[in-house]
Tab-separated table of C-alpha atoms in Angstrom:
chain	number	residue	atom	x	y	z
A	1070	UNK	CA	25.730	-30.592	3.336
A	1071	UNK	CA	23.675	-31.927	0.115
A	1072	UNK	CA	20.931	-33.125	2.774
A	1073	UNK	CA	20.655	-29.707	4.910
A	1074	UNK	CA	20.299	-28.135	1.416
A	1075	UNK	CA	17.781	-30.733	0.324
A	1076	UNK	CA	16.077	-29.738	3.033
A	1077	UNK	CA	15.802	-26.306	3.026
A	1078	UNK	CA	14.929	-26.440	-0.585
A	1079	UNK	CA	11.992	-28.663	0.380
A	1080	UNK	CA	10.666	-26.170	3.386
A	1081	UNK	CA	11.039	-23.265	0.938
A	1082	UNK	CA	9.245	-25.267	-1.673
A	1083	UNK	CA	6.591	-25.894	0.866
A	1084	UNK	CA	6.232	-22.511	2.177
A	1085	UNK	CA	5.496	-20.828	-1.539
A	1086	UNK	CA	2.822	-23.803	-2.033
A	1087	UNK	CA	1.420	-22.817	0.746
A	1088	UNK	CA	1.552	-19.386	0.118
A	1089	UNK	CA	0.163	-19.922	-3.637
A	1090	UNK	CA	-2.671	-22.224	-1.991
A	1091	UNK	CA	-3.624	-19.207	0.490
A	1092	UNK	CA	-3.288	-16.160	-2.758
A	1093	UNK	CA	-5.696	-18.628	-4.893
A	1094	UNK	CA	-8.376	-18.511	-1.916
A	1095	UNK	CA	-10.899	-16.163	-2.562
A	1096	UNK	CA	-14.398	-16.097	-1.780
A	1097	UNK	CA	-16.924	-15.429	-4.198
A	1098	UNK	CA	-16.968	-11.880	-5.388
A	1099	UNK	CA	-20.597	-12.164	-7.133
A	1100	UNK	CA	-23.022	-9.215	-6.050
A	1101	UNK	CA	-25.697	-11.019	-3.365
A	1102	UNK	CA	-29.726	-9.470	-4.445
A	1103	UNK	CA	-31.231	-9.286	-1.335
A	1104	UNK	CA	-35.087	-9.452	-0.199
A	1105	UNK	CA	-36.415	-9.406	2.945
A	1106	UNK	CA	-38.566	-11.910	2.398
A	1107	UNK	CA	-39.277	-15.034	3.533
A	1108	UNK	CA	-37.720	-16.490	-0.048
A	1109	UNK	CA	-34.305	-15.443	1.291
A	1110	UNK	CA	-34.380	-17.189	4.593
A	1111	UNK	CA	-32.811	-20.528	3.491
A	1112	UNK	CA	-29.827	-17.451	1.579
A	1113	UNK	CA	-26.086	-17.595	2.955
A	1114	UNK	CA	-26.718	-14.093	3.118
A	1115	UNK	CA	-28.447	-13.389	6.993
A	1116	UNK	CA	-29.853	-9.645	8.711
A	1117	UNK	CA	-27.971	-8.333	12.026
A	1118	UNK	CA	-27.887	-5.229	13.770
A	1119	UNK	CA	-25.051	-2.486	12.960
A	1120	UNK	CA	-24.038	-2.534	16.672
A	1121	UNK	CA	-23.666	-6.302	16.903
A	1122	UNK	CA	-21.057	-5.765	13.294
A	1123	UNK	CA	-17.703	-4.023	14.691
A	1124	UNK	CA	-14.643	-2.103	13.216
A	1125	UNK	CA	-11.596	-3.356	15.069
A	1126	UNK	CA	-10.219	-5.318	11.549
A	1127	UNK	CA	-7.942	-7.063	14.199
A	1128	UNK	CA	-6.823	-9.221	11.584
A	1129	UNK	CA	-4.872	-6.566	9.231
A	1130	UNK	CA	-1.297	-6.914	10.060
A	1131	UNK	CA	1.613	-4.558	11.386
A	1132	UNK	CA	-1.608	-1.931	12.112
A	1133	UNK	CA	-3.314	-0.747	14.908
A	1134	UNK	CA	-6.929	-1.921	15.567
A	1135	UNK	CA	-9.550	-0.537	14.036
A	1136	UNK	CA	-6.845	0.482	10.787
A	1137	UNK	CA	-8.691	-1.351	7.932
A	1138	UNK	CA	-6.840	-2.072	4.650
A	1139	UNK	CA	-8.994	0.866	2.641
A	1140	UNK	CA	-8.286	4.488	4.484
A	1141	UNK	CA	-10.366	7.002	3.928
A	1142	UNK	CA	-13.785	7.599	2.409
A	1143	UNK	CA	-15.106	11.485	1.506
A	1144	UNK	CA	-17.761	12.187	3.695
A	1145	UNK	CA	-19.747	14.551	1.520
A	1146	UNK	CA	-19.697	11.840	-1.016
A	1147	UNK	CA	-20.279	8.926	1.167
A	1148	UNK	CA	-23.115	11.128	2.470
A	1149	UNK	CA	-24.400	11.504	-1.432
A	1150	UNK	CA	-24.125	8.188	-2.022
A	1151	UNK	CA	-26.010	6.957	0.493
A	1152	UNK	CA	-29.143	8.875	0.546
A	1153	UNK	CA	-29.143	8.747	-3.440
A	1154	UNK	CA	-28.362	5.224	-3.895
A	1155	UNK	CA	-28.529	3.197	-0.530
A	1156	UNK	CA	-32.037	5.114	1.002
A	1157	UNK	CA	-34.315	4.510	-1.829
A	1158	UNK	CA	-32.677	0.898	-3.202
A	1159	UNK	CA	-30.959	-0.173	-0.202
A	1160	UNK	CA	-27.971	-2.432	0.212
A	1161	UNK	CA	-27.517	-4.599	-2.869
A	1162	UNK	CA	-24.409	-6.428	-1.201
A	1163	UNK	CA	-23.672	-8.229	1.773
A	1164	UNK	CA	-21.223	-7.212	4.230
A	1165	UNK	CA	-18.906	-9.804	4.948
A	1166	UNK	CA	-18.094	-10.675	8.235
A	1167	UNK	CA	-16.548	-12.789	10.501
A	1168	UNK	CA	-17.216	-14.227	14.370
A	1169	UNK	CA	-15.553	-11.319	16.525
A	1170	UNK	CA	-12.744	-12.812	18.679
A	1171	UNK	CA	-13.417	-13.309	21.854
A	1172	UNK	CA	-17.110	-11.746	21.504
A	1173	UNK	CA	-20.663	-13.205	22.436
A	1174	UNK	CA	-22.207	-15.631	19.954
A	1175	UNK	CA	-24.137	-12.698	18.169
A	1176	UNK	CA	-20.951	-10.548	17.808
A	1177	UNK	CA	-19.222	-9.817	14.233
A	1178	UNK	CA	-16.115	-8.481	13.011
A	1179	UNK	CA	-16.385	-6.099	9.709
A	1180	UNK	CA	-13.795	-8.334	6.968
A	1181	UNK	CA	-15.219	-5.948	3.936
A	1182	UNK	CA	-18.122	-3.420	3.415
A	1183	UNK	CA	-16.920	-0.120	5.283
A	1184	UNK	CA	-18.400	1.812	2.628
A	1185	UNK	CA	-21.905	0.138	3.046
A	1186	UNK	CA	-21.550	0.196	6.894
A	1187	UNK	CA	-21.041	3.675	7.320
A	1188	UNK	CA	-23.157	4.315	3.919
A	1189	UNK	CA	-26.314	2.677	5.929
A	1190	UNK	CA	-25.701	5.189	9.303
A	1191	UNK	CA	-26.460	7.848	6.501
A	1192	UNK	CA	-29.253	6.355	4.830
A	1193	UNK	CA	-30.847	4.417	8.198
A	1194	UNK	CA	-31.049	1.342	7.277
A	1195	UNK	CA	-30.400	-1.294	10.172
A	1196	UNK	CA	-30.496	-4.218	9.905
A	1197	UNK	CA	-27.536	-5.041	7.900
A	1198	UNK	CA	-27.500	-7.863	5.159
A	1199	UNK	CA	-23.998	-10.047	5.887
A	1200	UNK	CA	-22.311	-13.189	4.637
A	1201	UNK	CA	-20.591	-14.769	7.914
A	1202	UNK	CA	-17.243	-16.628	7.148
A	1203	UNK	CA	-15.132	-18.473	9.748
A	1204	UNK	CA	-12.240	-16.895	8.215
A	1205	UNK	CA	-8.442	-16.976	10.249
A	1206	UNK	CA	-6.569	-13.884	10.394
A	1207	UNK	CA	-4.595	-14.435	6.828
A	1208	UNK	CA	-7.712	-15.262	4.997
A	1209	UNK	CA	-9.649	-12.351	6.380
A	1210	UNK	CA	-6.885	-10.385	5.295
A	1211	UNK	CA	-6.543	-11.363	2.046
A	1212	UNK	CA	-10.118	-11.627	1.320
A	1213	UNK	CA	-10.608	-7.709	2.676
A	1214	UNK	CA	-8.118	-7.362	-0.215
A	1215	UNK	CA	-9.413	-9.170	-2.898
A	1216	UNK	CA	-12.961	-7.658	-1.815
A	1217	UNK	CA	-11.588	-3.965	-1.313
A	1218	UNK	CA	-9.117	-3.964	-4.675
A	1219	UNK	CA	-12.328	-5.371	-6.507
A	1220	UNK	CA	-14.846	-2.775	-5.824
A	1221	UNK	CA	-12.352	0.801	-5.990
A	1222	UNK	CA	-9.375	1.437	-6.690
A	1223	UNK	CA	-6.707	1.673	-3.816
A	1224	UNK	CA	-4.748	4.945	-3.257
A	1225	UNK	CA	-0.970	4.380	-3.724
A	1226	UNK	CA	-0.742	4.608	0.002
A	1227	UNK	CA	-3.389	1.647	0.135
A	1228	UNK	CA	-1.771	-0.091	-2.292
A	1229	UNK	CA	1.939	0.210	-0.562
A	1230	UNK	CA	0.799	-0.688	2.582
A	1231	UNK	CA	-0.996	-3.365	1.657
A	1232	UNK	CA	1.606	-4.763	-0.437
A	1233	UNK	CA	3.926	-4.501	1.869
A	1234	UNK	CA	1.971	-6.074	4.719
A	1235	UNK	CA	0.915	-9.373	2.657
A	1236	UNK	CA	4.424	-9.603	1.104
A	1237	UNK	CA	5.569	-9.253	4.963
A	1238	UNK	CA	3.568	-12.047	6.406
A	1239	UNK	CA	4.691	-14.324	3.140
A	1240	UNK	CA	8.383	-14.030	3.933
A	1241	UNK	CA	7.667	-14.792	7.604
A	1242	UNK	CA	9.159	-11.407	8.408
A	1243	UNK	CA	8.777	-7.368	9.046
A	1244	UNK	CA	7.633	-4.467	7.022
A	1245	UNK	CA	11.085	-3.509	6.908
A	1246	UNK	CA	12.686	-6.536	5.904
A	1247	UNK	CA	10.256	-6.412	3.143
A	1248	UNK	CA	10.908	-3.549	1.953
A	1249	UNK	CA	14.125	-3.770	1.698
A	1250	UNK	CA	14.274	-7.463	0.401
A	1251	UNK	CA	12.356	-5.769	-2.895
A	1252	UNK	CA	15.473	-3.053	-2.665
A	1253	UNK	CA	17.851	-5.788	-2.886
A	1254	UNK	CA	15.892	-7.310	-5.503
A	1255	UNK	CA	16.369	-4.071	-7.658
A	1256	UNK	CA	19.613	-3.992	-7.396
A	1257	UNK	CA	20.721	-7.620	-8.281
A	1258	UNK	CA	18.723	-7.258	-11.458
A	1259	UNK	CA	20.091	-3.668	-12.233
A	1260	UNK	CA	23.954	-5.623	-11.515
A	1261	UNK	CA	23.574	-8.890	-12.732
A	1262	UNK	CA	20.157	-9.028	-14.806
A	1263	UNK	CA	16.875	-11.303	-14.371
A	1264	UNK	CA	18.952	-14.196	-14.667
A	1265	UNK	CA	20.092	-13.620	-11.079
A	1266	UNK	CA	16.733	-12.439	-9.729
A	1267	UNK	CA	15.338	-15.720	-11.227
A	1268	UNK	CA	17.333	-18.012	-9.481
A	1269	UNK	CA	16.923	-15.896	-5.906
A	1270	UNK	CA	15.693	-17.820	-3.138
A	1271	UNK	CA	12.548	-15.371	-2.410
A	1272	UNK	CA	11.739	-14.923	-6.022
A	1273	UNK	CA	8.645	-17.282	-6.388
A	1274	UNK	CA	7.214	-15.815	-3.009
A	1275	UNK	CA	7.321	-11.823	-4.861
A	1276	UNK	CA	5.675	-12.810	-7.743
A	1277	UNK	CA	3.070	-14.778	-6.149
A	1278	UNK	CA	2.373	-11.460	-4.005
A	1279	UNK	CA	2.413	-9.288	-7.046
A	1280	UNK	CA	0.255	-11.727	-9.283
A	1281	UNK	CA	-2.345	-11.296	-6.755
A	1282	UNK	CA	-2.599	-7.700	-6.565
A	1283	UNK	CA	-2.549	-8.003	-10.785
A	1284	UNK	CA	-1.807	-4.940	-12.472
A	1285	UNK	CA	1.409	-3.384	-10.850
A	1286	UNK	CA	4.823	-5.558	-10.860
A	1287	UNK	CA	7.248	-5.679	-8.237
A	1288	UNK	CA	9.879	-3.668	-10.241
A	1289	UNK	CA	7.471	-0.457	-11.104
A	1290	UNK	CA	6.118	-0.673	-7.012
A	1291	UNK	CA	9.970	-0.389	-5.831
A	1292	UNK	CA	10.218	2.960	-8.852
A	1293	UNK	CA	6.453	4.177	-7.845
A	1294	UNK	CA	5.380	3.352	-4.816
A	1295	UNK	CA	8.371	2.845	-1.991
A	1296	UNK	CA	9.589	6.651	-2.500
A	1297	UNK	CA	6.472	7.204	-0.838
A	1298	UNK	CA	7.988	5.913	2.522
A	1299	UNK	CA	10.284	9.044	2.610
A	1300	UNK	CA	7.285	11.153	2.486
A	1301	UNK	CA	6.727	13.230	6.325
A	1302	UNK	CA	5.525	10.362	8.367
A	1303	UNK	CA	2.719	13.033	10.197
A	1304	UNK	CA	1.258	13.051	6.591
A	1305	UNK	CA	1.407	9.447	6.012
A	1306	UNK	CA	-0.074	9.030	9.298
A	1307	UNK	CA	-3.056	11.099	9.194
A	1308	UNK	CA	-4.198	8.956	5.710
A	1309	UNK	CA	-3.498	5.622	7.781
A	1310	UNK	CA	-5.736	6.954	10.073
A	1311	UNK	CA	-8.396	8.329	7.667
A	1312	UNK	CA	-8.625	11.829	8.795
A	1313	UNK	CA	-7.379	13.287	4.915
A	1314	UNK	CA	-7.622	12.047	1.569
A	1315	UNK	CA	-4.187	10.688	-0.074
A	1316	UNK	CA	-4.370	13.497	-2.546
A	1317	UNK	CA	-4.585	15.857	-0.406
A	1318	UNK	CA	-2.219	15.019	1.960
A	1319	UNK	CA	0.549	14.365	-1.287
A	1320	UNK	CA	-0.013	18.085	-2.002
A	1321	UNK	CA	0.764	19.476	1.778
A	1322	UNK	CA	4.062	16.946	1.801
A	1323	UNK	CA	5.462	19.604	-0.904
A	1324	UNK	CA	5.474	22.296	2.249
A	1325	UNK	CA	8.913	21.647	2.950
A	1326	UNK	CA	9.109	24.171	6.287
A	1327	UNK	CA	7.385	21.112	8.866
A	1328	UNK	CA	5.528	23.694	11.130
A	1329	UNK	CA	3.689	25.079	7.912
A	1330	UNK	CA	3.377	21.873	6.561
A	1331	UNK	CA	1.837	20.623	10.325
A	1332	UNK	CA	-0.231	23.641	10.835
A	1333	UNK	CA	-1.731	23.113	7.155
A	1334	UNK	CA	-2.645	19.565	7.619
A	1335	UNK	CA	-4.467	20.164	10.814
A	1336	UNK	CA	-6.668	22.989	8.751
A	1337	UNK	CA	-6.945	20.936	6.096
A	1338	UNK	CA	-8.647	18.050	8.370
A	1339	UNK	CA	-10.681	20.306	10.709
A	1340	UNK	CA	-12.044	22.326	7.685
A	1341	UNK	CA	-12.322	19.440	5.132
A	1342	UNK	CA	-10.394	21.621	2.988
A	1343	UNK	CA	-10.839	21.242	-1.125
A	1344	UNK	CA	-7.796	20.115	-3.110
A	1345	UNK	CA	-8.188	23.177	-4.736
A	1346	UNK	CA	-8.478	25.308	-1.849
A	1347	UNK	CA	-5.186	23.150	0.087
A	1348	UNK	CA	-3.234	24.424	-3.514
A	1349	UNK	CA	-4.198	27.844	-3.141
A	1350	UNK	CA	-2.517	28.439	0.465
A	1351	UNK	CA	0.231	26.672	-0.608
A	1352	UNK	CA	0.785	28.650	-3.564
A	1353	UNK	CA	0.740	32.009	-1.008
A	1354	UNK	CA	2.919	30.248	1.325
A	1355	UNK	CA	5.445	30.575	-1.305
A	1356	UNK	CA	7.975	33.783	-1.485
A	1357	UNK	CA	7.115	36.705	-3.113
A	1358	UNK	CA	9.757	38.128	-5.756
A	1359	UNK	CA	9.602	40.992	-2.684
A	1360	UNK	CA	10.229	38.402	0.161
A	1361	UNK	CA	12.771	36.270	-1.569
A	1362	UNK	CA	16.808	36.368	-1.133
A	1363	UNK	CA	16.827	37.826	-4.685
A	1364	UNK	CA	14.598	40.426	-4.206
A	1365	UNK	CA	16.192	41.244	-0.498
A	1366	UNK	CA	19.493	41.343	-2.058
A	1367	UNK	CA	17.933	44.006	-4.435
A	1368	UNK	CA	16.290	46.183	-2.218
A	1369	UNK	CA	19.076	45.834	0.313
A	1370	UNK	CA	21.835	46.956	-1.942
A	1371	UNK	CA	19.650	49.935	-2.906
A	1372	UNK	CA	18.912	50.957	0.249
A	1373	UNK	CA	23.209	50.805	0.946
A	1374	UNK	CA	23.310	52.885	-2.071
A	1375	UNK	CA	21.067	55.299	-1.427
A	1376	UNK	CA	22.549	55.730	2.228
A	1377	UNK	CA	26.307	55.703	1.138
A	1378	UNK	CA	26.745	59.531	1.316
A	1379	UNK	CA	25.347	59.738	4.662
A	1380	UNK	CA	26.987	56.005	5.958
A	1381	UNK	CA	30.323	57.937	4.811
A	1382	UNK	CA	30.173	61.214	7.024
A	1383	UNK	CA	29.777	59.004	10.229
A	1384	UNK	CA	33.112	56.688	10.650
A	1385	UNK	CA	31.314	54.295	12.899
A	1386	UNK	CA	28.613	53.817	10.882
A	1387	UNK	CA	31.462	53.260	8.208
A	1388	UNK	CA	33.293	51.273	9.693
A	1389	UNK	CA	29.879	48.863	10.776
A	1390	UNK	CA	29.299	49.037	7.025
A	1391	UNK	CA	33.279	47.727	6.301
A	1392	UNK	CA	33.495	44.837	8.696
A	1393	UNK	CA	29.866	43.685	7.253
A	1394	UNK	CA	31.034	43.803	3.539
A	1395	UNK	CA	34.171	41.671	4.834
A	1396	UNK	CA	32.061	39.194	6.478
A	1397	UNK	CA	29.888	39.217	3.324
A	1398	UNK	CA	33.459	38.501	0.962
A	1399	UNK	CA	34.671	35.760	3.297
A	1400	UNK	CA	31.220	34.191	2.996
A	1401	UNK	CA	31.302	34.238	-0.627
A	1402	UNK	CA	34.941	32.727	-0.489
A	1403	UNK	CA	34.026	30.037	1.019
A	1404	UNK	CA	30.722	29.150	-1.327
């Protein structure tokens, strides 16, 4: 028994130094000038066409293809951007790339530089300045990560997802197990204290994931940033697939009717609503003082009023008004 758990003290030993070895590879993150000059030829950095570069980030895991690890940009100011910034200066950074699977010699795969890709359509500049790395899948991964989490900020959607995902593939298991390995993790140090969580088997392979991502710890993501997985997964779903901006689509999750909620989303994304203007029908989607059981009950006991005299001189009418004042007394009973 002493040898078996020798052993599978030495494999888990071996999988979080190979984990740590894998977290601590990252490739440089130094801006690359660029010239199109013969002075650059002998440069890492090389020119291709945009249509030889494509978007299926294949190697991002539990996602579709062509679901990179940063969601959404805003047109109008990608649009901005690029013919302020991009047009007159051009690209100032290499997109970093990768051989596309299964793809001609010439063919690329789009690791990090989403921004710049689509930035250039706007600004028409082709060809496209690239760093080519013959990255695997979990080091393309992580260095979209390192790359992406550099440059901007990630949305708390980005963030949990990618989390989750990286934290996934280090336990050798799903999203789900994942997530709720960090749940179980919460509540052995909320029962027992960090002394317990120290000594946990999967301890060493959290932190490593959290000390990459540097700046959130595994105990505020499972407060801040798992509740989001309750949120309507038709709102989730349209920022996975960038069609609305993660604030945005927070503020529609507070519909809580789900055809409202539905129908708002799809107005917000075909009209590229504002914020402001998403808060504004939500605020008239809410019940006036009129409209509201309050105010019904109000009106409607009025109205009874007011029509008692006449309700009185006709017994059916009366006797409709008794057996719904009964039914209205057993309801209360019972609440």
């Amino acid at each position: 028994m002493g040898r078996l758990e020798s052993t599978s003290k030495t494999t888990t030993n071996q999988r979080i130094a190979n984990l740590k070895q894998i977290l601590n590879f990252t490739p440089e993150l130094e801006e690359n000038q660029i010239n199109q000059d013969e002075s650059n030829q002998n440069s890492s950095v090389v020119w291709v066409k945009r249509s030889q570069i494509h978007l299926t980030f294949s190697f991002v895991p539990f996602a579709p293809d062509g679901q990179p690890v940063r969601y959404y940009y805003d047109p109008e100011e990608l649009r901005t951007w690029a013919l302020n910034d991009l047009k007159p200066n051009g690209i100032h950074s290499p997109l970093w790339v990768r051989p596309l699977k299964n793809g001609k010699p010439d063919e690329y795969e789009l690791v990090a530089g989403k921004r710049r890709y689509h930035g250039s359509e706007f600004a028409e500049i082709d060809p496209l300045p690239v760093r080519i790395f013959h990255w695997n899948d979990l080091e393309a991964f992580k260095a979209s990560l390192a790359e992406n989490k550099n440059r901007r900020d990630f949305s708390a959607l980005e963030d949990l997802d990618a989390i989750l995902k990286l934290l996934a593939i280090s336990i050798e298991g799903t999203i789900e197990e994942a997530v709720s390995l960090l749940y179980q993790m919460d509540n052995l140090k909320r029962r027992s204290g960090m002394e317990n969580v120290l000594a946990h088997p999967q301890y060493e392979i959290i932190q490593s994931v959290f000390d990459f991502f540097n700046g959130i710890t595994w105990e505020s993501f499972v407060k801040s940033r798992l509740p989001l997985l309750k949120k309507p997964n038709e709102i989730l779903e349209s920022v996975r697939q960038g069609k609305i901006e993660y604030t945005k689509a927070l503020e529609i999750a507070k519909i809580k009717e789900p055809k409202i909620r539905q129908k708002l989303l799809e107005e917000a994304i075909v009209n590229n609503l504002s914020l402001a203007e998403i808060k504004k029908r939500i605020q008239s989607q809410k019940p006036s003082s009129q409209n509201s059981i309050q105010g019904r009950l109000d009106i409607t006991y009025k109205q009874f009023k007011k029509s008692l005299k006449n309700i009185e001189k006709n017994p059916e009418q009366l006797q409709q008004a008794e057996n719904l004042l009964f039914q209205i007394e057993e309801f209360l009973k019972k609440h």
